């Protein structure tokens, strides 16, 4: 069968779907990654075929130029809101409307990307479209060409949670039966291509989810669990990583989206980090380029700044990781059984992820308002000295490895196509 994979034009999103793309390719299927032109160099590095659709994304440039009140974060609505007293029908409805608008989803993929995706899919005629939950070019193109489609999550699925909550709250209000801002937004996209709205276009005919069950949000929709497989892009293993470290090794990373999507707005105090670890008998590997070191900062002798190193092989040698709670960093640490010290970004639900990691016994949540050299040193020493963190992390790693692999998922997707492929809209 022919498969189109599409996602937000950011490496963190691309990396999550590459293992599934290769599983499908290895099973004999034709796979094409369709995305905006500025991520095509990274697509080519995956070894899979790519096709550029629409105009360049230029996320960091555009976000940096936007005033806070022009972004979804200045709207007063949060898709990660969990407080029951806040989640009224009106709040949930208006939150969905804020995201299905030029303030959020239309920032991710503009009209040129929808046009390009629909044109390509109508020409290439895929049997299946696998699409990122943060962009709707996939389901619209699937409707336009008759393909089956499946959604992929890029973290915990707050969009699906809020959509289900909206439908439940609306059912309790007969006077609100006709209200649906997501349907209205999506219908306008579909009308351009002569396609009709269907509810399965909102959350997919099925959802592929690599989040461990204990970290996943409760959901009533159909989903396919799949084991997270770490893909960090092409790279080489440096000489120093080929031997066992002489003392505990700690990785520090801010992840890819920090620069690519959010223009470096989230901050971790590197001078505080350097002060915290300078007198500890550990080796710190800070995954940032030398140019990112603040002017005037002194890098201690026990801190290595190597630039890019693939996170997966690095973590196999680490005793702990300090990070921001991004999906790739969190799941790669869980996969490798590495205890986590999380200083979350304030961008999505990183604080909730950090709480869940701490509650599961595999790490510690250090809120940014408590972050200092002293608290970082104290919490890092606690993780390194308390063996229960490592024991729990290794047990969790084994549980993840018992989840169906992308290879196992291929047959499910083949059957999904037989059930859901239809004539073009």
mmCIF file of C-alpha atoms in Angstrom, residues 23-421:
data_model
loop_
_atom_site.group_PDB
_atom_site.id
_atom_site.type_symbol
_atom_site.label_atom_id
_atom_site.label_comp_id
_atom_site.label_asym_id
_atom_site.label_seq_id
_atom_site.Cartn_x
_atom_site.Cartn_y
_atom_site.Cartn_z
ATOM 1 C CA UNK A 23 8.559 -0.277 9.794
ATOM 2 C CA UNK A 24 6.043 0.257 6.995
ATOM 3 C CA UNK A 25 8.823 0.602 4.414
ATOM 4 C CA UNK A 26 10.522 -2.582 5.651
ATOM 5 C CA UNK A 27 7.216 -4.427 5.313
ATOM 6 C CA UNK A 28 7.189 -3.569 1.601
ATOM 7 C CA UNK A 29 4.952 -0.504 1.587
ATOM 8 C CA UNK A 30 5.689 2.750 -0.252
ATOM 9 C CA UNK A 31 6.191 5.559 2.270
ATOM 10 C CA UNK A 32 6.481 9.301 1.616
ATOM 11 C CA UNK A 33 6.918 12.007 4.265
ATOM 12 C CA UNK A 34 5.070 15.133 3.128
ATOM 13 C CA UNK A 35 5.859 18.356 4.977
ATOM 14 C CA UNK A 36 6.953 21.942 4.515
ATOM 15 C CA UNK A 37 10.118 22.670 2.536
ATOM 16 C CA UNK A 38 12.297 23.795 5.449
ATOM 17 C CA UNK A 39 12.253 20.334 7.055
ATOM 18 C CA UNK A 40 13.060 18.454 3.836
ATOM 19 C CA UNK A 41 16.835 18.352 4.579
ATOM 20 C CA UNK A 42 16.042 16.416 7.779
ATOM 21 C CA UNK A 43 13.560 14.198 5.930
ATOM 22 C CA UNK A 44 16.253 13.262 3.411
ATOM 23 C CA UNK A 45 18.522 12.237 6.287
ATOM 24 C CA UNK A 46 15.938 9.699 7.491
ATOM 25 C CA UNK A 47 16.431 7.603 4.340
ATOM 26 C CA UNK A 48 12.713 7.831 3.564
ATOM 27 C CA UNK A 49 11.278 9.603 0.533
ATOM 28 C CA UNK A 50 10.021 13.142 1.046
ATOM 29 C CA UNK A 51 7.874 15.622 -0.805
ATOM 30 C CA UNK A 52 7.718 19.336 -0.019
ATOM 31 C CA UNK A 53 4.254 20.870 0.249
ATOM 32 C CA UNK A 54 3.343 24.510 0.777
ATOM 33 C CA UNK A 55 5.501 27.385 1.907
ATOM 34 C CA UNK A 56 8.254 27.239 4.512
ATOM 35 C CA UNK A 57 7.185 27.109 8.167
ATOM 36 C CA UNK A 58 9.867 29.427 9.630
ATOM 37 C CA UNK A 59 8.514 28.817 13.149
ATOM 38 C CA UNK A 60 11.291 30.339 15.223
ATOM 39 C CA UNK A 61 11.390 33.449 13.063
ATOM 40 C CA UNK A 62 7.634 33.960 13.154
ATOM 41 C CA UNK A 63 7.220 33.210 16.868
ATOM 42 C CA UNK A 64 10.046 35.592 17.742
ATOM 43 C CA UNK A 65 8.262 38.336 15.805
ATOM 44 C CA UNK A 66 4.894 37.811 17.522
ATOM 45 C CA UNK A 67 3.802 39.742 20.582
ATOM 46 C CA UNK A 68 2.701 37.405 23.416
ATOM 47 C CA UNK A 69 -0.926 38.506 23.094
ATOM 48 C CA UNK A 70 -0.901 37.433 19.440
ATOM 49 C CA UNK A 71 -0.054 33.835 20.326
ATOM 50 C CA UNK A 72 -2.255 31.128 21.764
ATOM 51 C CA UNK A 73 -0.421 31.623 25.053
ATOM 52 C CA UNK A 74 -1.744 35.169 25.250
ATOM 53 C CA UNK A 75 -5.338 34.136 24.526
ATOM 54 C CA UNK A 76 -6.270 33.313 28.119
ATOM 55 C CA UNK A 77 -6.974 29.693 27.161
ATOM 56 C CA UNK A 78 -4.857 26.604 27.800
ATOM 57 C CA UNK A 79 -5.530 23.264 26.176
ATOM 58 C CA UNK A 80 -3.762 21.636 29.119
ATOM 59 C CA UNK A 81 -6.148 23.130 31.692
ATOM 60 C CA UNK A 82 -7.239 20.432 34.160
ATOM 61 C CA UNK A 83 -8.916 22.344 37.015
ATOM 62 C CA UNK A 84 -12.567 21.211 37.150
ATOM 63 C CA UNK A 85 -13.772 24.612 38.338
ATOM 64 C CA UNK A 86 -12.281 26.229 35.216
ATOM 65 C CA UNK A 87 -13.474 23.646 32.694
ATOM 66 C CA UNK A 88 -16.979 24.982 32.193
ATOM 67 C CA UNK A 89 -18.772 24.405 28.915
ATOM 68 C CA UNK A 90 -18.076 27.988 27.844
ATOM 69 C CA UNK A 91 -14.367 27.738 28.651
ATOM 70 C CA UNK A 92 -13.926 24.430 26.825
ATOM 71 C CA UNK A 93 -15.866 25.637 23.772
ATOM 72 C CA UNK A 94 -13.940 28.887 23.549
ATOM 73 C CA UNK A 95 -10.610 27.165 24.186
ATOM 74 C CA UNK A 96 -11.203 24.843 21.230
ATOM 75 C CA UNK A 97 -12.213 27.860 19.146
ATOM 76 C CA UNK A 98 -8.994 29.655 20.090
ATOM 77 C CA UNK A 99 -6.880 26.701 18.991
ATOM 78 C CA UNK A 100 -8.848 26.126 15.773
ATOM 79 C CA UNK A 101 -7.992 29.596 14.525
ATOM 80 C CA UNK A 102 -5.219 31.754 13.026
ATOM 81 C CA UNK A 103 -3.828 31.988 16.568
ATOM 82 C CA UNK A 104 -2.792 28.313 16.740
ATOM 83 C CA UNK A 105 -3.540 25.571 14.188
ATOM 84 C CA UNK A 106 -3.402 28.016 11.283
ATOM 85 C CA UNK A 107 0.036 29.104 12.458
ATOM 86 C CA UNK A 108 1.220 25.504 12.175
ATOM 87 C CA UNK A 109 0.077 25.007 8.575
ATOM 88 C CA UNK A 110 -1.248 27.777 6.362
ATOM 89 C CA UNK A 111 -3.434 27.484 3.271
ATOM 90 C CA UNK A 112 -0.453 26.775 1.020
ATOM 91 C CA UNK A 113 0.269 23.571 2.960
ATOM 92 C CA UNK A 114 -3.345 22.389 2.710
ATOM 93 C CA UNK A 115 -3.304 23.080 -1.038
ATOM 94 C CA UNK A 116 -0.021 21.249 -1.502
ATOM 95 C CA UNK A 117 -1.072 18.226 0.544
ATOM 96 C CA UNK A 118 -4.404 17.838 -1.207
ATOM 97 C CA UNK A 119 -2.823 18.198 -4.650
ATOM 98 C CA UNK A 120 -0.121 15.634 -3.864
ATOM 99 C CA UNK A 121 -2.515 13.086 -2.353
ATOM 100 C CA UNK A 122 -4.991 13.409 -5.209
ATOM 101 C CA UNK A 123 -2.119 12.763 -7.604
ATOM 102 C CA UNK A 124 -0.245 10.000 -5.731
ATOM 103 C CA UNK A 125 -3.403 8.286 -4.372
ATOM 104 C CA UNK A 126 -2.196 6.963 -0.995
ATOM 105 C CA UNK A 127 -4.117 4.224 0.778
ATOM 106 C CA UNK A 128 -3.260 5.620 4.222
ATOM 107 C CA UNK A 129 -2.400 9.043 5.612
ATOM 108 C CA UNK A 130 -0.711 9.191 9.021
ATOM 109 C CA UNK A 131 -0.951 12.684 10.457
ATOM 110 C CA UNK A 132 0.390 14.726 13.347
ATOM 111 C CA UNK A 133 -2.268 15.783 15.858
ATOM 112 C CA UNK A 134 -1.021 19.388 15.635
ATOM 113 C CA UNK A 135 -1.786 19.835 11.937
ATOM 114 C CA UNK A 136 -4.926 19.040 9.952
ATOM 115 C CA UNK A 137 -3.516 18.840 6.443
ATOM 116 C CA UNK A 138 -3.492 15.045 6.808
ATOM 117 C CA UNK A 139 -7.185 14.340 7.426
ATOM 118 C CA UNK A 140 -8.273 16.983 4.920
ATOM 119 C CA UNK A 141 -6.064 15.420 2.237
ATOM 120 C CA UNK A 142 -7.302 11.930 3.197
ATOM 121 C CA UNK A 143 -10.895 13.086 2.749
ATOM 122 C CA UNK A 144 -9.982 14.618 -0.612
ATOM 123 C CA UNK A 145 -8.382 11.442 -2.004
ATOM 124 C CA UNK A 146 -10.334 8.681 -0.237
ATOM 125 C CA UNK A 147 -7.486 7.387 1.908
ATOM 126 C CA UNK A 148 -7.851 5.856 5.341
ATOM 127 C CA UNK A 149 -6.141 7.939 7.985
ATOM 128 C CA UNK A 150 -4.622 7.619 11.437
ATOM 129 C CA UNK A 151 -3.591 10.331 13.870
ATOM 130 C CA UNK A 152 -0.334 10.294 15.847
ATOM 131 C CA UNK A 153 0.172 12.036 19.178
ATOM 132 C CA UNK A 154 3.239 14.132 19.938
ATOM 133 C CA UNK A 155 2.758 14.014 23.698
ATOM 134 C CA UNK A 156 -0.132 13.540 26.087
ATOM 135 C CA UNK A 157 -3.333 14.063 24.106
ATOM 136 C CA UNK A 158 -4.934 17.133 25.685
ATOM 137 C CA UNK A 159 -6.625 18.009 22.383
ATOM 138 C CA UNK A 160 -8.471 14.673 22.408
ATOM 139 C CA UNK A 161 -9.272 15.045 26.119
ATOM 140 C CA UNK A 162 -10.749 18.514 25.628
ATOM 141 C CA UNK A 163 -12.684 17.451 22.526
ATOM 142 C CA UNK A 164 -14.329 14.581 24.415
ATOM 143 C CA UNK A 165 -15.102 16.871 27.343
ATOM 144 C CA UNK A 166 -16.710 19.404 24.990
ATOM 145 C CA UNK A 167 -18.978 16.768 23.470
ATOM 146 C CA UNK A 168 -20.047 15.534 26.919
ATOM 147 C CA UNK A 169 -20.765 19.032 28.225
ATOM 148 C CA UNK A 170 -22.610 20.001 25.045
ATOM 149 C CA UNK A 171 -24.858 16.932 25.344
ATOM 150 C CA UNK A 172 -26.039 18.304 28.680
ATOM 151 C CA UNK A 173 -27.145 21.583 27.024
ATOM 152 C CA UNK A 174 -29.826 21.075 24.358
ATOM 153 C CA UNK A 175 -29.660 24.771 23.480
ATOM 154 C CA UNK A 176 -25.984 24.310 22.488
ATOM 155 C CA UNK A 177 -26.573 21.356 20.132
ATOM 156 C CA UNK A 178 -25.476 23.289 17.041
ATOM 157 C CA UNK A 179 -22.277 24.676 18.524
ATOM 158 C CA UNK A 180 -18.952 23.181 17.436
ATOM 159 C CA UNK A 181 -16.057 25.558 16.686
ATOM 160 C CA UNK A 182 -13.752 22.744 15.552
ATOM 161 C CA UNK A 183 -16.351 21.409 13.108
ATOM 162 C CA UNK A 184 -16.907 24.913 11.762
ATOM 163 C CA UNK A 185 -13.181 25.554 11.308
ATOM 164 C CA UNK A 186 -12.578 22.171 9.678
ATOM 165 C CA UNK A 187 -15.648 22.452 7.435
ATOM 166 C CA UNK A 188 -14.260 25.666 5.963
ATOM 167 C CA UNK A 189 -11.056 23.811 5.080
ATOM 168 C CA UNK A 190 -12.944 20.888 3.531
ATOM 169 C CA UNK A 191 -15.328 23.057 1.510
ATOM 170 C CA UNK A 192 -12.413 24.406 -0.510
ATOM 171 C CA UNK A 193 -11.771 20.900 -1.867
ATOM 172 C CA UNK A 194 -15.380 19.776 -2.262
ATOM 173 C CA UNK A 195 -15.281 17.468 0.782
ATOM 174 C CA UNK A 196 -17.800 16.949 3.556
ATOM 175 C CA UNK A 197 -17.130 17.133 7.272
ATOM 176 C CA UNK A 198 -17.026 13.893 9.258
ATOM 177 C CA UNK A 199 -16.463 13.573 13.011
ATOM 178 C CA UNK A 200 -13.591 11.112 12.507
ATOM 179 C CA UNK A 201 -11.582 13.883 10.880
ATOM 180 C CA UNK A 202 -11.173 15.614 14.255
ATOM 181 C CA UNK A 203 -9.477 12.822 16.218
ATOM 182 C CA UNK A 204 -8.695 10.404 13.415
ATOM 183 C CA UNK A 205 -10.176 7.044 12.507
ATOM 184 C CA UNK A 206 -7.657 5.727 15.020
ATOM 185 C CA UNK A 207 -4.866 7.282 17.079
ATOM 186 C CA UNK A 208 -1.325 5.897 17.285
ATOM 187 C CA UNK A 209 0.026 6.622 20.768
ATOM 188 C CA UNK A 210 3.552 5.910 22.046
ATOM 189 C CA UNK A 211 2.936 7.319 25.533
ATOM 190 C CA UNK A 212 3.150 4.644 28.293
ATOM 191 C CA UNK A 213 -0.270 3.732 29.677
ATOM 192 C CA UNK A 214 0.412 5.236 33.125
ATOM 193 C CA UNK A 215 1.369 8.573 31.538
ATOM 194 C CA UNK A 216 -1.405 8.623 28.923
ATOM 195 C CA UNK A 217 -4.524 10.726 29.487
ATOM 196 C CA UNK A 218 -7.816 8.791 29.791
ATOM 197 C CA UNK A 219 -9.605 8.590 26.437
ATOM 198 C CA UNK A 220 -12.686 6.976 24.958
ATOM 199 C CA UNK A 221 -11.580 7.143 21.325
ATOM 200 C CA UNK A 222 -9.945 4.264 19.453
ATOM 201 C CA UNK A 223 -6.164 4.175 19.765
ATOM 202 C CA UNK A 224 -3.288 1.875 18.876
ATOM 203 C CA UNK A 225 -0.546 1.686 21.530
ATOM 204 C CA UNK A 226 2.971 1.396 20.139
ATOM 205 C CA UNK A 227 6.376 1.173 21.763
ATOM 206 C CA UNK A 228 8.380 4.359 21.675
ATOM 207 C CA UNK A 229 11.494 3.851 19.546
ATOM 208 C CA UNK A 230 14.153 6.552 19.894
ATOM 209 C CA UNK A 231 15.269 8.215 16.668
ATOM 210 C CA UNK A 232 17.578 11.222 17.002
ATOM 211 C CA UNK A 233 18.576 11.709 13.383
ATOM 212 C CA UNK A 234 21.913 10.755 11.822
ATOM 213 C CA UNK A 235 25.010 11.015 13.955
ATOM 214 C CA UNK A 236 28.164 9.319 15.058
ATOM 215 C CA UNK A 237 29.133 7.950 18.445
ATOM 216 C CA UNK A 238 32.146 9.943 19.690
ATOM 217 C CA UNK A 239 35.194 8.169 21.065
ATOM 218 C CA UNK A 240 34.509 9.256 24.653
ATOM 219 C CA UNK A 241 31.082 7.577 24.511
ATOM 220 C CA UNK A 242 32.494 4.204 23.463
ATOM 221 C CA UNK A 243 33.877 3.422 26.912
ATOM 222 C CA UNK A 244 32.237 3.251 30.326
ATOM 223 C CA UNK A 245 32.403 6.547 32.242
ATOM 224 C CA UNK A 246 34.755 6.586 35.208
ATOM 225 C CA UNK A 247 32.169 8.377 37.368
ATOM 226 C CA UNK A 248 28.406 8.905 37.164
ATOM 227 C CA UNK A 249 27.456 10.625 33.914
ATOM 228 C CA UNK A 250 24.585 13.136 33.820
ATOM 229 C CA UNK A 251 23.013 14.442 30.617
ATOM 230 C CA UNK A 252 21.547 17.956 30.415
ATOM 231 C CA UNK A 253 19.332 18.830 27.439
ATOM 232 C CA UNK A 254 16.706 21.395 26.458
ATOM 233 C CA UNK A 255 15.459 19.388 23.464
ATOM 234 C CA UNK A 256 15.019 20.474 19.844
ATOM 235 C CA UNK A 257 11.787 22.468 20.061
ATOM 236 C CA UNK A 258 13.468 24.931 22.421
ATOM 237 C CA UNK A 259 15.170 26.576 19.435
ATOM 238 C CA UNK A 260 13.220 25.372 16.402
ATOM 239 C CA UNK A 261 9.663 26.259 17.423
ATOM 240 C CA UNK A 262 9.892 28.522 20.462
ATOM 241 C CA UNK A 263 12.876 30.636 19.427
ATOM 242 C CA UNK A 264 14.760 29.935 22.646
ATOM 243 C CA UNK A 265 12.171 31.650 24.852
ATOM 244 C CA UNK A 266 12.319 28.989 27.555
ATOM 245 C CA UNK A 267 15.368 29.398 29.759
ATOM 246 C CA UNK A 268 17.490 27.183 31.972
ATOM 247 C CA UNK A 269 20.063 29.036 34.032
ATOM 248 C CA UNK A 270 23.372 27.617 32.767
ATOM 249 C CA UNK A 271 25.500 29.645 35.213
ATOM 250 C CA UNK A 272 23.459 28.089 38.044
ATOM 251 C CA UNK A 273 23.900 24.660 36.465
ATOM 252 C CA UNK A 274 27.663 25.101 36.250
ATOM 253 C CA UNK A 275 27.813 26.288 39.863
ATOM 254 C CA UNK A 276 25.672 23.358 41.044
ATOM 255 C CA UNK A 277 27.813 20.612 39.539
ATOM 256 C CA UNK A 278 31.316 22.091 39.697
ATOM 257 C CA UNK A 279 32.243 20.399 42.988
ATOM 258 C CA UNK A 280 30.404 17.107 42.401
ATOM 259 C CA UNK A 281 32.249 13.911 41.485
ATOM 260 C CA UNK A 282 30.258 13.430 38.302
ATOM 261 C CA UNK A 283 30.618 14.007 34.553
ATOM 262 C CA UNK A 284 28.030 16.333 33.009
ATOM 263 C CA UNK A 285 27.296 16.218 29.285
ATOM 264 C CA UNK A 286 25.432 19.387 28.315
ATOM 265 C CA UNK A 287 23.857 19.050 24.876
ATOM 266 C CA UNK A 288 24.196 22.610 23.717
ATOM 267 C CA UNK A 289 26.551 24.183 21.258
ATOM 268 C CA UNK A 290 29.530 26.127 22.592
ATOM 269 C CA UNK A 291 27.949 29.324 21.205
ATOM 270 C CA UNK A 292 25.020 28.835 23.589
ATOM 271 C CA UNK A 293 27.196 29.215 26.682
ATOM 272 C CA UNK A 294 26.342 32.605 28.241
ATOM 273 C CA UNK A 295 29.008 35.258 27.894
ATOM 274 C CA UNK A 296 31.287 35.299 30.896
ATOM 275 C CA UNK A 297 30.178 31.895 32.185
ATOM 276 C CA UNK A 298 32.929 29.573 33.388
ATOM 277 C CA UNK A 299 32.488 25.958 32.304
ATOM 278 C CA UNK A 300 33.734 23.588 35.053
ATOM 279 C CA UNK A 301 36.253 20.868 34.228
ATOM 280 C CA UNK A 302 33.636 18.151 34.815
ATOM 281 C CA UNK A 303 31.231 19.585 32.222
ATOM 282 C CA UNK A 304 31.505 18.431 28.612
ATOM 283 C CA UNK A 305 29.862 20.548 25.873
ATOM 284 C CA UNK A 306 30.057 18.388 22.741
ATOM 285 C CA UNK A 307 27.364 19.984 20.597
ATOM 286 C CA UNK A 308 25.028 17.409 19.034
ATOM 287 C CA UNK A 309 25.223 13.847 20.333
ATOM 288 C CA UNK A 310 22.359 11.381 19.655
ATOM 289 C CA UNK A 311 20.401 11.224 22.906
ATOM 290 C CA UNK A 312 19.588 7.500 22.823
ATOM 291 C CA UNK A 313 23.162 6.128 22.834
ATOM 292 C CA UNK A 314 24.236 8.855 25.262
ATOM 293 C CA UNK A 315 21.563 7.928 27.813
ATOM 294 C CA UNK A 316 22.660 4.287 27.758
ATOM 295 C CA UNK A 317 25.756 5.472 29.614
ATOM 296 C CA UNK A 318 24.042 7.941 31.959
ATOM 297 C CA UNK A 319 23.027 7.704 35.603
ATOM 298 C CA UNK A 320 20.582 10.646 35.358
ATOM 299 C CA UNK A 321 19.218 13.263 32.971
ATOM 300 C CA UNK A 322 18.260 16.896 33.602
ATOM 301 C CA UNK A 323 15.719 18.135 31.071
ATOM 302 C CA UNK A 324 12.606 20.185 30.332
ATOM 303 C CA UNK A 325 9.918 17.430 29.999
ATOM 304 C CA UNK A 326 9.723 17.414 26.210
ATOM 305 C CA UNK A 327 8.247 14.246 24.727
ATOM 306 C CA UNK A 328 11.438 12.976 23.095
ATOM 307 C CA UNK A 329 13.644 13.561 26.131
ATOM 308 C CA UNK A 330 11.097 12.097 28.562
ATOM 309 C CA UNK A 331 10.378 8.963 26.541
ATOM 310 C CA UNK A 332 14.015 8.318 25.623
ATOM 311 C CA UNK A 333 14.923 8.491 29.313
ATOM 312 C CA UNK A 334 12.062 6.123 30.204
ATOM 313 C CA UNK A 335 13.097 3.728 27.429
ATOM 314 C CA UNK A 336 16.661 3.626 28.737
ATOM 315 C CA UNK A 337 15.747 3.351 32.408
ATOM 316 C CA UNK A 338 17.443 6.637 33.375
ATOM 317 C CA UNK A 339 16.172 8.621 36.413
ATOM 318 C CA UNK A 340 15.031 12.136 35.515
ATOM 319 C CA UNK A 341 15.384 15.562 37.104
ATOM 320 C CA UNK A 342 12.846 17.748 35.335
ATOM 321 C CA UNK A 343 12.853 21.549 35.287
ATOM 322 C CA UNK A 344 9.802 21.987 33.044
ATOM 323 C CA UNK A 345 9.303 24.588 30.356
ATOM 324 C CA UNK A 346 6.086 26.575 30.727
ATOM 325 C CA UNK A 347 4.911 25.861 27.177
ATOM 326 C CA UNK A 348 2.499 22.931 27.237
ATOM 327 C CA UNK A 349 1.891 20.384 30.002
ATOM 328 C CA UNK A 350 5.510 19.911 31.025
ATOM 329 C CA UNK A 351 4.675 20.568 34.692
ATOM 330 C CA UNK A 352 2.004 17.846 34.612
ATOM 331 C CA UNK A 353 4.446 15.423 32.973
ATOM 332 C CA UNK A 354 7.011 16.227 35.665
ATOM 333 C CA UNK A 355 4.409 15.540 38.367
ATOM 334 C CA UNK A 356 3.585 12.174 36.762
ATOM 335 C CA UNK A 357 7.262 11.231 36.478
ATOM 336 C CA UNK A 358 7.773 12.038 40.155
ATOM 337 C CA UNK A 359 4.611 10.182 41.223
ATOM 338 C CA UNK A 360 5.780 7.115 39.270
ATOM 339 C CA UNK A 361 9.042 7.118 41.188
ATOM 340 C CA UNK A 362 11.332 7.563 38.186
ATOM 341 C CA UNK A 363 12.373 11.157 38.765
ATOM 342 C CA UNK A 364 12.011 14.483 40.528
ATOM 343 C CA UNK A 365 10.066 17.596 39.549
ATOM 344 C CA UNK A 366 12.015 20.805 40.266
ATOM 345 C CA UNK A 367 9.701 23.748 39.433
ATOM 346 C CA UNK A 368 11.408 26.733 37.787
ATOM 347 C CA UNK A 369 10.449 28.997 40.704
ATOM 348 C CA UNK A 370 12.506 26.733 42.999
ATOM 349 C CA UNK A 371 15.415 26.372 40.603
ATOM 350 C CA UNK A 372 18.787 27.537 41.888
ATOM 351 C CA UNK A 373 22.287 26.143 42.061
ATOM 352 C CA UNK A 374 21.610 24.826 45.569
ATOM 353 C CA UNK A 375 18.298 23.111 44.805
ATOM 354 C CA UNK A 376 19.669 21.614 41.604
ATOM 355 C CA UNK A 377 22.680 20.203 43.440
ATOM 356 C CA UNK A 378 20.505 18.802 46.243
ATOM 357 C CA UNK A 379 17.968 17.109 43.957
ATOM 358 C CA UNK A 380 20.613 15.756 41.591
ATOM 359 C CA UNK A 381 22.506 14.204 44.492
ATOM 360 C CA UNK A 382 19.261 12.687 45.782
ATOM 361 C CA UNK A 383 18.602 11.001 42.444
ATOM 362 C CA UNK A 384 22.162 9.723 42.134
ATOM 363 C CA UNK A 385 22.402 8.437 45.709
ATOM 364 C CA UNK A 386 18.960 6.822 46.079
ATOM 365 C CA UNK A 387 18.990 3.517 44.197
ATOM 366 C CA UNK A 388 15.189 3.261 44.203
ATOM 367 C CA UNK A 389 15.046 5.838 41.385
ATOM 368 C CA UNK A 390 17.212 3.647 39.164
ATOM 369 C CA UNK A 391 15.394 0.454 40.143
ATOM 370 C CA UNK A 392 12.013 1.980 39.328
ATOM 371 C CA UNK A 393 13.306 3.502 36.084
ATOM 372 C CA UNK A 394 14.704 0.161 34.920
ATOM 373 C CA UNK A 395 11.438 -1.603 35.726
ATOM 374 C CA UNK A 396 9.546 1.019 33.721
ATOM 375 C CA UNK A 397 11.958 0.538 30.824
ATOM 376 C CA UNK A 398 11.163 -3.176 30.757
ATOM 377 C CA UNK A 399 7.428 -2.454 30.742
ATOM 378 C CA UNK A 400 7.862 -0.166 27.732
ATOM 379 C CA UNK A 401 9.805 -2.843 25.869
ATOM 380 C CA UNK A 402 6.842 -5.209 26.243
ATOM 381 C CA UNK A 403 4.606 -2.819 24.260
ATOM 382 C CA UNK A 404 3.951 -3.688 20.570
ATOM 383 C CA UNK A 405 6.666 -2.338 18.289
ATOM 384 C CA UNK A 406 6.135 -0.275 15.119
ATOM 385 C CA UNK A 407 6.768 -3.546 13.258
ATOM 386 C CA UNK A 408 3.861 -5.154 15.158
ATOM 387 C CA UNK A 409 1.669 -2.171 14.285
ATOM 388 C CA UNK A 410 2.022 -2.633 10.526
ATOM 389 C CA UNK A 411 -0.538 -5.454 10.345
ATOM 390 C CA UNK A 412 -3.021 -3.393 12.378
ATOM 391 C CA UNK A 413 -2.618 -0.500 9.936
ATOM 392 C CA UNK A 414 -3.045 -2.811 6.940
ATOM 393 C CA UNK A 415 -6.328 -4.029 8.413
ATOM 394 C CA UNK A 416 -7.301 -0.452 9.221
ATOM 395 C CA UNK A 417 -6.899 0.498 5.564
ATOM 396 C CA UNK A 418 -9.116 -2.390 4.444
ATOM 397 C CA UNK A 419 -11.864 -1.166 6.787
ATOM 398 C CA UNK A 420 -11.646 2.565 6.132
ATOM 399 C CA UNK A 421 -10.316 3.295 2.638
#
